[in-house]
PDB file of C-alpha atoms in Angstrom:
ATOM      1  CA  MET A   1      53.631 -52.077  77.176  1.00 49.00           C
ATOM      2  CA  VAL A   2      54.606 -51.523  73.551  1.00 53.00           C
ATOM      3  CA  ALA A   3      54.262 -48.019  72.140  1.00 52.00           C
ATOM      4  CA  THR A   4      52.321 -47.330  68.959  1.00 53.00           C
ATOM      5  CA  ILE A   5      54.617 -48.084  66.064  1.00 49.00           C
ATOM      6  CA  LYS A   6      54.382 -46.735  62.515  1.00 60.00           C
ATOM      7  CA  PRO A   7      53.825 -49.527  59.968  1.00 68.00           C
ATOM      8  CA  GLN A   8      57.178 -50.721  58.689  1.00 78.00           C
ATOM      9  CA  THR A   9      58.044 -53.659  56.426  1.00 88.00           C
ATOM     10  CA  ASN A  10      61.423 -55.305  55.853  1.00 94.00           C
ATOM     11  CA  GLN A  11      62.241 -58.375  53.809  1.00 96.00           C
ATOM     12  CA  ILE A  12      64.847 -60.997  53.109  1.00 97.00           C
ATOM     13  CA  SER A  13      65.166 -63.318  50.116  1.00 96.00           C
ATOM     14  CA  ALA A  14      66.360 -66.880  50.527  1.00 96.00           C
ATOM     15  CA  ARG A  15      67.160 -69.889  48.390  1.00 95.00           C
ATOM     16  CA  GLY A  16      65.692 -73.368  48.605  1.00 95.00           C
ATOM     17  CA  ASN A  17      68.609 -74.480  50.737  1.00 93.00           C
ATOM     18  CA  THR A  18      68.546 -75.110  54.485  1.00 94.00           C
ATOM     19  CA  ALA A  19      71.861 -73.235  54.794  1.00 94.00           C
ATOM     20  CA  ASP A  20      69.834 -70.017  54.370  1.00 94.00           C
ATOM     21  CA  LEU A  21      67.720 -70.786  57.454  1.00 96.00           C
ATOM     22  CA  GLU A  22      70.312 -69.245  59.781  1.00 97.00           C
ATOM     23  CA  HIS A  23      70.036 -65.895  57.969  1.00 97.00           C
ATOM     24  CA  ILE A  24      66.240 -66.037  58.135  1.00 98.00           C
ATOM     25  CA  ARG A  25      66.270 -66.811  61.870  1.00 97.00           C
ATOM     26  CA  GLU A  26      68.639 -63.922  62.581  1.00 98.00           C
ATOM     27  CA  PHE A  27      66.586 -61.550  60.423  1.00 98.00           C
ATOM     28  CA  VAL A  28      63.294 -62.492  62.108  1.00 98.00           C
ATOM     29  CA  LYS A  29      64.806 -62.419  65.591  1.00 97.00           C
ATOM     30  CA  SER A  30      66.314 -58.972  64.954  1.00 97.00           C
ATOM     31  CA  GLN A  31      63.049 -57.635  63.537  1.00 96.00           C
ATOM     32  CA  SER A  32      61.112 -59.079  66.491  1.00 96.00           C
ATOM     33  CA  ASN A  33      63.511 -57.483  68.984  1.00 95.00           C
ATOM     34  CA  SER A  34      63.324 -54.140  67.165  1.00 93.00           C
ATOM     35  CA  ALA A  35      59.527 -54.312  67.301  1.00 93.00           C
ATOM     36  CA  GLY A  36      59.656 -54.660  71.079  1.00 93.00           C
ATOM     37  CA  PHE A  37      59.516 -58.385  71.731  1.00 95.00           C
ATOM     38  CA  GLY A  38      61.852 -59.756  74.401  1.00 95.00           C
ATOM     39  CA  GLU A  39      64.531 -62.361  73.741  1.00 97.00           C
ATOM     40  CA  THR A  40      62.320 -65.366  74.542  1.00 96.00           C
ATOM     41  CA  ASP A  41      59.441 -64.248  72.328  1.00 96.00           C
ATOM     42  CA  ALA A  42      61.824 -63.241  69.522  1.00 97.00           C
ATOM     43  CA  PHE A  43      63.498 -66.667  69.682  1.00 97.00           C
ATOM     44  CA  GLN A  44      60.130 -68.454  69.568  1.00 96.00           C
ATOM     45  CA  ILE A  45      58.918 -66.351  66.639  1.00 98.00           C
ATOM     46  CA  ALA A  46      62.156 -67.044  64.743  1.00 97.00           C
ATOM     47  CA  LEU A  47      61.772 -70.759  65.484  1.00 96.00           C
ATOM     48  CA  ALA A  48      58.197 -70.788  64.128  1.00 96.00           C
ATOM     49  CA  VAL A  49      59.360 -69.064  60.930  1.00 98.00           C
ATOM     50  CA  ASP A  50      62.317 -71.465  60.696  1.00 96.00           C
ATOM     51  CA  GLU A  51      59.908 -74.419  60.824  1.00 93.00           C
ATOM     52  CA  ALA A  52      57.711 -72.933  58.095  1.00 96.00           C
ATOM     53  CA  CYS A  53      60.699 -72.180  55.850  1.00 96.00           C
ATOM     54  CA  SER A  54      62.270 -75.567  56.515  1.00 94.00           C
ATOM     55  CA  ASN A  55      59.050 -77.285  55.422  1.00 91.00           C
ATOM     56  CA  LEU A  56      58.934 -75.106  52.309  1.00 94.00           C
ATOM     57  CA  ILE A  57      62.544 -75.862  51.382  1.00 95.00           C
ATOM     58  CA  ARG A  58      62.289 -79.611  51.962  1.00 91.00           C
ATOM     59  CA  HIS A  59      58.781 -80.431  50.789  1.00 89.00           C
ATOM     60  CA  SER A  60      57.843 -77.769  48.244  1.00 93.00           C
ATOM     61  CA  TYR A  61      61.238 -76.927  46.760  1.00 95.00           C
ATOM     62  CA  ASN A  62      62.882 -80.345  47.312  1.00 94.00           C
ATOM     63  CA  ASN A  63      66.060 -78.572  48.479  1.00 94.00           C
ATOM     64  CA  ASP A  64      66.440 -76.912  45.068  1.00 96.00           C
ATOM     65  CA  GLU A  65      68.724 -73.981  45.818  1.00 94.00           C
ATOM     66  CA  THR A  66      67.962 -72.380  42.452  1.00 96.00           C
ATOM     67  CA  ARG A  67      64.450 -71.617  43.760  1.00 96.00           C
ATOM     68  CA  GLU A  68      63.899 -68.505  45.855  1.00 97.00           C
ATOM     69  CA  PHE A  69      61.325 -67.284  48.337  1.00 98.00           C
ATOM     70  CA  VAL A  70      60.802 -64.092  50.307  1.00 98.00           C
ATOM     71  CA  VAL A  71      60.143 -63.484  53.998  1.00 98.00           C
ATOM     72  CA  THR A  72      58.664 -60.113  54.962  1.00 98.00           C
ATOM     73  CA  VAL A  73      58.232 -58.752  58.467  1.00 98.00           C
ATOM     74  CA  GLU A  74      55.777 -55.929  59.057  1.00 96.00           C
ATOM     75  CA  VAL A  75      55.025 -54.185  62.325  1.00 93.00           C
ATOM     76  CA  ALA A  76      51.566 -52.601  62.294  1.00 89.00           C
ATOM     77  CA  ASN A  77      48.534 -52.237  64.543  1.00 86.00           C
ATOM     78  CA  GLN A  78      50.195 -53.743  67.612  1.00 90.00           C
ATOM     79  CA  GLN A  79      51.206 -56.902  65.782  1.00 94.00           C
ATOM     80  CA  LEU A  80      54.134 -58.493  63.999  1.00 97.00           C
ATOM     81  CA  ILE A  81      53.060 -59.862  60.618  1.00 97.00           C
ATOM     82  CA  ILE A  82      55.418 -62.283  58.887  1.00 98.00           C
ATOM     83  CA  LYS A  83      54.710 -63.417  55.334  1.00 98.00           C
ATOM     84  CA  ILE A  84      56.517 -66.237  53.579  1.00 98.00           C
ATOM     85  CA  MET A  85      55.963 -66.019  49.823  1.00 98.00           C
ATOM     86  CA  ASP A  86      56.966 -68.826  47.491  1.00 97.00           C
ATOM     87  CA  ASN A  87      56.247 -70.287  44.065  1.00 96.00           C
ATOM     88  CA  GLY A  88      56.427 -73.920  45.107  1.00 93.00           C
ATOM     89  CA  VAL A  89      53.837 -76.644  45.462  1.00 90.00           C
ATOM     90  CA  ALA A  90      50.919 -75.258  47.468  1.00 90.00           C
ATOM     91  CA  PHE A  91      50.495 -76.693  50.962  1.00 86.00           C
ATOM     92  CA  ASP A  92      48.121 -75.357  53.578  1.00 82.00           C
ATOM     93  CA  PRO A  93      49.601 -76.000  57.036  1.00 81.00           C
ATOM     94  CA  LEU A  94      46.163 -75.359  58.523  1.00 80.00           C
ATOM     95  CA  SER A  95      45.080 -78.680  56.990  1.00 79.00           C
ATOM     96  CA  VAL A  96      47.476 -80.551  59.309  1.00 71.00           C
ATOM     97  CA  PRO A  97      45.577 -82.005  62.295  1.00 70.00           C
ATOM     98  CA  GLU A  98      46.757 -81.395  65.856  1.00 75.00           C
ATOM     99  CA  PRO A  99      49.123 -84.221  66.830  1.00 63.00           C
ATOM    100  CA  ASN A 100      48.268 -86.674  69.586  1.00 63.00           C
ATOM    101  CA  MET A 101      51.303 -86.041  71.766  1.00 57.00           C
ATOM    102  CA  ASN A 102      50.841 -89.256  73.773  1.00 61.00           C
ATOM    103  CA  GLU A 103      51.020 -91.289  70.559  1.00 68.00           C
ATOM    104  CA  TYR A 104      53.873 -89.165  69.279  1.00 56.00           C
ATOM    105  CA  PHE A 105      56.027 -89.933  72.311  1.00 59.00           C
ATOM    106  CA  LYS A 106      54.973 -93.593  72.510  1.00 61.00           C
ATOM    107  CA  LYS A 107      56.182 -94.135  68.951  1.00 66.00           C
ATOM    108  CA  PHE A 108      59.418 -92.153  69.504  1.00 62.00           C
ATOM    109  CA  LYS A 109      58.683 -90.131  66.392  1.00 60.00           C
ATOM    110  CA  HIS A 110      61.257 -87.698  65.065  1.00 58.00           C
ATOM    111  CA  GLY A 111      60.115 -84.447  63.494  1.00 58.00           C
ATOM    112  CA  GLY A 112      56.642 -83.619  62.311  1.00 61.00           C
ATOM    113  CA  LEU A 113      55.866 -80.989  64.965  1.00 64.00           C
ATOM    114  CA  GLY A 114      56.642 -77.862  62.942  1.00 70.00           C
ATOM    115  CA  VAL A 115      53.026 -76.867  62.289  1.00 78.00           C
ATOM    116  CA  PHE A 116      52.135 -77.689  65.912  1.00 78.00           C
ATOM    117  CA  LEU A 117      54.942 -75.374  67.051  1.00 86.00           C
ATOM    118  CA  MET A 118      53.825 -72.582  64.709  1.00 90.00           C
ATOM    119  CA  ARG A 119      50.296 -72.799  66.125  1.00 90.00           C
ATOM    120  CA  LYS A 120      51.543 -72.656  69.712  1.00 92.00           C
ATOM    121  CA  VAL A 121      53.884 -69.691  69.198  1.00 93.00           C
ATOM    122  CA  MET A 122      51.950 -67.456  66.820  1.00 97.00           C
ATOM    123  CA  THR A 123      48.641 -65.707  67.522  1.00 96.00           C
ATOM    124  CA  GLU A 124      47.255 -66.300  64.017  1.00 96.00           C
ATOM    125  CA  ILE A 125      48.208 -68.338  60.960  1.00 95.00           C
ATOM    126  CA  SER A 126      46.647 -67.988  57.521  1.00 96.00           C
ATOM    127  CA  TYR A 127      47.459 -69.424  54.120  1.00 96.00           C
ATOM    128  CA  GLN A 128      46.639 -68.244  50.625  1.00 96.00           C
ATOM    129  CA  PRO A 129      47.628 -70.513  47.739  1.00 95.00           C
ATOM    130  CA  ALA A 130      48.797 -68.873  44.529  1.00 93.00           C
ATOM    131  CA  LEU A 131      45.882 -67.484  42.545  1.00 91.00           C
ATOM    132  CA  ASN A 132      47.722 -68.074  39.263  1.00 90.00           C
ATOM    133  CA  THR A 133      51.227 -68.780  37.969  1.00 87.00           C
ATOM    134  CA  ASN A 134      52.205 -65.122  38.438  1.00 88.00           C
ATOM    135  CA  SER A 135      51.289 -64.927  42.116  1.00 93.00           C
ATOM    136  CA  PRO A 136      52.948 -66.606  45.103  1.00 97.00           C
ATOM    137  CA  ASN A 137      51.662 -68.863  47.831  1.00 97.00           C
ATOM    138  CA  ILE A 138      51.527 -66.760  51.008  1.00 97.00           C
ATOM    139  CA  LEU A 139      51.810 -68.116  54.535  1.00 97.00           C
ATOM    140  CA  THR A 140      51.096 -65.390  57.092  1.00 98.00           C
ATOM    141  CA  LEU A 141      52.220 -65.782  60.709  1.00 98.00           C
ATOM    142  CA  THR A 142      50.992 -63.082  63.090  1.00 98.00           C
ATOM    143  CA  LYS A 143      52.025 -62.376  66.676  1.00 97.00           C
ATOM    144  CA  HIS A 144      50.079 -59.792  68.665  1.00 96.00           C
ATOM    145  CA  PHE A 145      51.802 -57.604  71.205  1.00 90.00           C
ATOM    146  CA  ILE A 146      50.523 -58.345  74.687  1.00 75.00           C
TER     147      ILE A 146
END
């Protein structure tokens, strides 16, 4: 059982380069552990965030390391709330249909399961595209404490 925790937010900035993914994973894993999640859950949460950031870097930023984005982790109301904020091309991962795993394995596909993984690991996922050029796209990944 997790004790009531005061709301707390920490953040990390990263560049549009997959080399920064290691720092993001470690940050998220550490924050998840500090919030009270065990090693397995913390690893899975970090993996879900890694997938989201990897998609952002590759598809929205086209591996442009001059572009930056921010990952925040907040612990509040018995949940871990992770926000990924970027100024890239808007893409709503909720628009991606569930994969047919039988077809996936029959065709020996490689990749393409990041959104599926995020859905399986996290309790909630929401997406808000930028409202204007001065606001970011925000992907929110939430994991409730059990």
